[in-house]
Coordinates of C-alpha atoms and ligand atoms in Angstrom, one line a residue:
M1 CA 9.5 117.5 -56.2
A2 CA 8.4 114.2 -54.2
D3 CA 8.2 114.9 -51.0
I4 CA 10.8 112.9 -48.8
K5 CA 9.8 112.4 -45.3
K6 CA 10.5 108.1 -44.7
V7 CA 13.6 106.8 -46.2
G8 CA 14.1 102.6 -45.9
V9 CA 17.7 101.3 -46.5
L10 CA 18.4 98.4 -47.5
G11 CA 21.5 96.7 -45.8
A12 CA 22.8 97.7 -42.8
G13 CA 26.3 97.1 -43.5
L14 CA 29.9 98.6 -44.6
M15 CA 27.5 101.3 -46.6
G16 CA 23.9 101.1 -45.3
H17 CA 24.9 101.3 -41.5
G18 CA 26.3 104.6 -42.6
I19 CA 23.9 105.9 -45.2
A20 CA 20.9 105.5 -42.3
Q21 CA 22.7 107.2 -39.9
V22 CA 23.4 110.2 -42.3
T23 CA 20.0 109.8 -43.3
A24 CA 18.5 109.9 -39.9
T25 CA 21.3 113.1 -38.8
A26 CA 19.6 115.2 -41.6
G27 CA 15.7 114.6 -39.5
Y28 CA 14.4 112.0 -42.1
D29 CA 13.0 108.8 -40.5
V30 CA 14.6 105.7 -41.1
V31 CA 13.9 102.2 -41.7
L32 CA 16.9 99.9 -41.8
R33 CA 16.4 96.5 -43.1
E34 CA 18.7 93.6 -42.1
V35 CA 17.9 89.8 -43.0
D36 CA 18.5 88.5 -39.4
D37 CA 18.1 90.0 -36.2
A38 CA 22.1 89.7 -35.4
T39 CA 23.2 91.8 -38.4
L40 CA 20.7 94.6 -37.7
E41 CA 22.0 95.0 -34.5
K42 CA 25.6 94.4 -35.3
G43 CA 24.8 97.6 -37.3
I44 CA 22.5 99.6 -35.5
G45 CA 26.0 98.6 -32.7
R46 CA 28.1 100.6 -35.0
I47 CA 25.3 103.8 -35.5
E48 CA 25.1 103.9 -31.7
K49 CA 28.8 104.0 -31.4
Q50 CA 29.6 107.0 -33.4
L51 CA 26.8 108.6 -32.3
A52 CA 28.2 107.9 -28.7
R53 CA 31.8 108.9 -29.7
A54 CA 29.8 112.2 -31.2
V55 CA 28.6 113.5 -27.9
E56 CA 31.7 112.6 -26.1
K57 CA 34.0 114.4 -28.2
G58 CA 31.0 117.6 -27.8
K59 CA 30.1 117.6 -31.4
S60 CA 26.9 116.4 -30.5
S61 CA 24.4 116.6 -27.6
Q62 CA 23.1 113.8 -25.8
E63 CA 19.3 115.3 -26.9
D64 CA 20.5 115.5 -30.7
A65 CA 22.1 111.5 -30.6
D66 CA 19.2 110.2 -29.1
A67 CA 17.2 112.2 -31.2
I68 CA 18.7 110.8 -34.3
R69 CA 19.0 107.4 -33.0
G70 CA 15.1 107.9 -32.3
R71 CA 14.3 108.4 -35.8
I72 CA 15.7 104.5 -37.2
H73 CA 13.3 101.9 -37.1
G74 CA 15.5 98.6 -37.1
T75 CA 13.4 95.5 -39.3
T76 CA 13.9 91.8 -40.7
D77 CA 10.4 92.2 -42.3
Y78 CA 10.0 94.0 -45.8
A79 CA 6.3 95.4 -44.8
D80 CA 8.0 97.9 -42.9
L81 CA 8.6 99.6 -45.6
A82 CA 5.4 99.9 -47.4
D83 CA 4.9 104.0 -46.9
C84 CA 8.8 104.8 -47.6
D85 CA 8.8 107.7 -49.6
L86 CA 12.6 106.8 -50.6
V87 CA 14.2 103.4 -50.5
I88 CA 17.9 103.1 -50.8
E89 CA 19.6 99.5 -51.4
A90 CA 23.2 99.5 -49.6
I91 CA 23.3 94.8 -50.1
T92 CA 25.5 93.0 -51.2
E93 CA 27.5 94.2 -54.9
S94 CA 25.5 91.3 -56.6
L95 CA 23.3 92.1 -59.7
E96 CA 21.3 89.1 -59.0
R97 CA 20.8 89.7 -55.5
K98 CA 19.8 92.8 -55.7
L99 CA 17.6 91.8 -58.5
E100 CA 15.7 89.2 -56.2
M101 CA 15.6 92.1 -53.6
W102 CA 13.7 94.3 -55.4
R103 CA 11.1 91.7 -57.1
A104 CA 10.6 91.3 -52.9
V105 CA 10.1 94.6 -52.3
D106 CA 8.5 96.3 -55.1
P107 CA 5.1 95.1 -54.6
I108 CA 5.0 96.2 -50.9
V109 CA 6.3 99.5 -51.2
K110 CA 3.9 102.4 -52.3
P111 CA 4.1 103.3 -56.0
E112 CA 4.8 106.5 -56.0
A113 CA 7.7 106.1 -54.0
I114 CA 11.0 106.7 -55.3
F115 CA 13.7 103.6 -55.6
A116 CA 17.6 104.0 -55.5
T117 CA 20.7 102.0 -55.8
N118 CA 23.8 102.9 -54.1
T119 CA 25.8 100.4 -56.0
S120 CA 29.7 101.6 -57.1
S121 CA 29.3 100.1 -60.7
L122 CA 26.7 98.0 -61.8
A123 CA 24.5 100.1 -64.4
V124 CA 21.4 101.2 -62.9
I125 CA 19.1 100.9 -65.7
D126 CA 19.5 96.8 -65.3
Q127 CA 18.0 97.5 -61.5
A128 CA 15.4 99.7 -63.0
A129 CA 14.2 97.4 -65.9
A130 CA 13.1 94.7 -63.4
T131 CA 11.2 97.0 -61.2
T132 CA 7.7 98.5 -61.9
R133 CA 9.1 101.8 -61.4
P134 CA 11.9 102.2 -64.2
D135 CA 11.2 106.6 -64.0
R136 CA 11.1 106.0 -60.3
F137 CA 14.6 104.9 -60.3
I138 CA 18.2 106.7 -59.5
G139 CA 21.4 105.4 -58.9
L140 CA 22.9 107.4 -54.8
H141 CA 25.9 106.4 -54.4
Y142 CA 27.5 107.0 -51.0
F143 CA 31.3 107.0 -50.2
N144 CA 32.9 105.3 -47.0
P145 CA 32.6 106.5 -44.8
A146 CA 29.3 107.7 -45.5
Q147 CA 29.3 109.4 -42.2
V148 CA 32.5 111.6 -43.1
M149 CA 32.6 111.4 -47.0
K150 CA 31.5 114.7 -48.7
L151 CA 30.6 113.3 -52.3
T152 CA 27.0 111.6 -52.9
E153 CA 26.9 110.3 -57.1
V154 CA 23.1 111.0 -58.4
V155 CA 23.1 108.8 -61.2
R156 CA 20.4 109.2 -63.8
A157 CA 19.3 106.0 -65.9
V158 CA 17.7 106.4 -69.1
T159 CA 14.6 106.2 -67.9
T160 CA 14.8 107.9 -64.7
S161 CA 11.9 110.8 -64.7
D162 CA 13.6 114.5 -64.1
E163 CA 11.3 114.6 -61.0
A164 CA 13.0 111.0 -59.9
F165 CA 16.6 112.7 -60.4
Q166 CA 15.5 116.1 -59.2
T167 CA 14.5 114.7 -55.9
G168 CA 18.1 112.7 -55.7
I169 CA 19.7 115.6 -56.4
D170 CA 17.7 117.4 -53.7
F171 CA 17.7 114.6 -51.0
A172 CA 21.8 114.1 -50.7
T173 CA 21.9 118.0 -50.8
A174 CA 19.7 118.0 -48.1
Q175 CA 22.1 115.3 -46.0
G176 CA 24.7 117.8 -46.2
K177 CA 26.1 116.1 -49.5
L178 CA 28.3 117.6 -52.5
A179 CA 25.8 116.0 -54.7
T180 CA 27.4 115.7 -58.5
P181 CA 25.0 114.2 -61.3
T182 CA 26.7 111.4 -63.3
R183 CA 25.5 109.2 -66.2
D184 CA 24.9 105.5 -65.7
T185 CA 28.6 104.4 -66.7
A186 CA 30.2 101.7 -65.3
G187 CA 32.3 103.2 -62.0
F188 CA 30.7 107.0 -62.8
I189 CA 33.0 109.2 -61.7
V190 CA 34.7 108.4 -58.8
N191 CA 35.6 104.7 -59.3
R192 CA 36.0 105.1 -62.8
L193 CA 39.2 107.4 -61.5
L194 CA 40.0 105.5 -58.4
V195 CA 39.8 101.8 -58.8
P196 CA 42.4 101.8 -61.9
Y197 CA 44.9 104.2 -59.5
M198 CA 44.3 101.1 -56.4
L199 CA 45.1 98.4 -59.3
D200 CA 48.3 100.3 -60.1
A201 CA 49.6 100.5 -56.7
I202 CA 49.1 96.5 -56.4
R203 CA 50.9 96.1 -59.9
A204 CA 53.8 98.6 -58.7
Y205 CA 53.7 96.2 -55.3
E206 CA 53.7 92.9 -57.8
E207 CA 56.3 95.0 -59.6
G208 CA 58.5 95.5 -57.0
V209 CA 58.2 99.6 -56.9
G210 CA 58.3 99.5 -53.2
S211 CA 57.2 97.7 -50.4
V212 CA 53.3 97.7 -49.2
S213 CA 53.9 100.6 -46.5
E214 CA 56.6 102.4 -49.1
I215 CA 54.0 102.4 -51.5
D216 CA 51.1 103.5 -49.3
E217 CA 53.3 105.9 -46.9
A218 CA 54.8 107.6 -50.5
M219 CA 51.2 108.5 -51.7
K220 CA 50.4 109.8 -47.9
A221 CA 53.1 112.0 -48.2
G222 CA 53.8 112.9 -51.6
A223 CA 50.2 113.4 -53.0
G224 CA 48.7 114.2 -49.5
H225 CA 46.2 111.6 -49.8
P226 CA 44.6 111.0 -46.5
M227 CA 45.4 106.9 -46.9
G228 CA 47.9 105.0 -48.9
P229 CA 46.5 103.1 -51.9
L230 CA 47.0 99.7 -50.6
A231 CA 45.7 100.5 -47.2
L232 CA 42.6 102.2 -49.3
S233 CA 41.9 98.8 -50.8
D234 CA 41.5 97.1 -47.4
F235 CA 39.3 100.0 -46.2
V236 CA 37.0 99.6 -49.4
G237 CA 36.7 95.7 -49.1
L238 CA 39.4 93.7 -51.4
D239 CA 36.0 91.9 -52.1
T240 CA 34.4 94.8 -53.4
L241 CA 36.9 95.6 -55.1
G242 CA 37.4 92.8 -57.0
S243 CA 33.7 92.7 -58.2
I244 CA 33.9 96.6 -58.7
C245 CA 37.1 95.4 -61.5
D246 CA 35.0 92.6 -62.5
V247 CA 32.3 95.1 -63.8
L248 CA 34.6 97.2 -64.9
W249 CA 36.5 94.6 -67.0
D250 CA 33.1 93.8 -68.3
E251 CA 32.4 96.8 -69.8
F252 CA 36.0 98.1 -70.9
R253 CA 37.7 95.5 -71.7
E254 CA 40.6 97.7 -70.5
R255 CA 44.2 96.0 -69.2
R256 CA 43.7 98.4 -66.7
F257 CA 40.5 97.4 -65.0
A258 CA 41.3 93.8 -65.0
Q259 CA 42.3 91.8 -61.3
P260 CA 45.7 91.6 -60.6
P261 CA 47.0 88.3 -59.5
T262 CA 47.9 89.4 -56.3
L263 CA 44.3 90.6 -55.8
R264 CA 42.9 87.7 -57.4
K265 CA 45.2 85.8 -54.5
M266 CA 44.3 87.2 -52.1
L267 CA 40.7 86.9 -52.8
S268 CA 40.8 83.4 -52.7
A269 CA 42.6 83.0 -49.6
G270 CA 39.5 84.9 -48.1
W271 CA 41.3 88.1 -47.1
Y272 CA 38.8 90.6 -47.7
G273 CA 40.7 93.5 -45.6
R274 CA 39.8 95.6 -43.1
K275 CA 36.2 94.1 -42.8
N276 CA 37.4 90.5 -42.0
G277 CA 40.4 91.7 -40.1
M278 CA 43.1 90.5 -43.1
G279 CA 44.2 92.5 -46.4
F280 CA 47.7 94.1 -47.2
Y281 CA 47.8 94.6 -43.9
D282 CA 46.5 92.3 -40.5
Y283 CA 44.1 94.0 -38.8
S284 CA 44.1 91.4 -35.4
G285 CA 46.7 93.5 -33.4
D286 CA 46.2 97.0 -31.9
A287 CA 47.7 98.9 -35.0
P288 CA 47.5 97.4 -38.8
V289 CA 50.8 95.3 -39.7
V290 CA 51.8 94.4 -42.9
N291 CA 50.4 90.9 -44.0
P292 CA 53.4 88.8 -44.6
G293 CA 51.6 86.9 -47.0
V294 CA 51.4 89.0 -49.3
Ligands
LIG301 N1 32.5 106.1 -39.5 C1 31.9 107.1 -38.8 N2 32.8 108.4 -38.6 C2 34.0 107.9 -39.0 C3 34.5 107.0 -39.3 C4 33.0 105.8 -39.6 N3 33.6 104.7 -39.8 N4 35.8 106.8 -39.5 C5 36.5 108.1 -39.3 N5 35.5 109.0 -38.7 C6 35.2 110.1 -38.6 C7 36.3 110.3 -37.2 O1 35.3 110.3 -35.7 C8 36.5 111.6 -37.0 O2 35.4 112.6 -37.2 P1 36.0 113.6 -35.7 O3 36.7 115.3 -37.0 O4 34.4 114.3 -35.9 O5 36.5 113.7 -35.0 C9 36.5 111.8 -38.5 O6 36.3 110.7 -38.9 C10 38.3 111.5 -38.6 O7 38.8 110.0 -38.4 P2 39.9 110.0 -37.6 O8 40.6 111.3 -37.0 O9 40.1 108.9 -36.8 O10 41.0 109.5 -39.0 P3 41.6 109.8 -39.9 O11 41.8 111.0 -39.7 O12 42.5 108.8 -40.6 O13 40.6 109.9 -40.9 C11 39.0 108.4 -43.0 C12 39.7 108.9 -41.5 C13 38.0 109.6 -43.0 C14 38.7 107.4 -43.2 C15 40.7 109.2 -44.1 O14 41.2 107.9 -43.5 C16 40.1 109.5 -45.0 O15 39.2 110.1 -45.6 N6 40.1 108.0 -46.1 C17 40.0 108.0 -47.7 C18 38.5 107.2 -47.6 C19 38.0 107.1 -49.2 O16 39.1 107.6 -49.7 N7 37.0 106.8 -48.9 C20 36.5 106.5 -50.5 C21 36.7 105.2 -50.7 S1 36.0 104.8 -52.1 C22 34.1 104.7 -52.0 O17 33.9 103.9 -50.8 C23 33.3 104.1 -53.1 C24 33.3 102.2 -53.8 O18 32.6 102.4 -53.9 C25 34.3 101.6 -53.3

């Protein structure tokens, strides 16, 4: 299997910063790339905060936290990815933007390196085919928060070689994840099942089955979920949820994957959930309260 030592992570947002942190924690050198210094500093700041919290809680020594931080090199320059053995993209869930990014990165990174996408729903083959290395292209799908969630779906596109796929499995396992193989079908395993559940919760709310908090509290107390489905939608990001719905709808044309009107209206209002402070809940105060506008 390919020997992975240095890993590039494209995007330091909600998923990218977490992927960079778990990768550095597993002992790999990481090059974390963002579009500008301010966005990069924000992502690295989140990592530093979590490392400091782990030290405070006695879960990590200061020495280990410093070593993890020391393995993460932030950059805004694609050229710094040149000698990476694996490059994982975690940028916005837009095929157009991902293809534009791969077209810039592919000629720079050494030809034997493996590329991976953290897409939640787009077909991996559509990105693989746009590079000069479709045989060395896989999906590595992490879950939010990447530092905590135990699963990584390892996606095999029709062009993926056995070696690249096995490298993906070995890499996710080395990060301490349950590396689950899945076929390159929209939504893979988890979002195929989880997204219709979140959409059904929105529909149940629209139909007056329960209020926002009643639906959430019912699923926590009745099904043992750590978060209710509407809080989880906010947590995933309503914009991300909307993009995943659109991909699943395009692929399957089934009502269960269509955006409910409430979601569509919330997106028009610019309510993207926790990431910008407003979704089914308003996150501007000390504790979230139900958004009265929903
Ligand atoms: N980054 C790093 N660590 C975090 C974190 C974050 N953003 N959020 C929580 N944690 C850590 C905490 O530090 C804490 O660690 P310790 O046990 O070591 O102290 C631990 O997680 C538990 O956190 P809290 O006590 O603060 O809160 P909690 O018990 O309510 O757990 C949660 C928070 C882990 C997020 C939990 O609510 C949960 O599991 N929610 C469901 C998350 C989920 O379903 N994610 C998948 C979404 S789908 C997806 O991501 C795929 C996609 O493509 C859309």
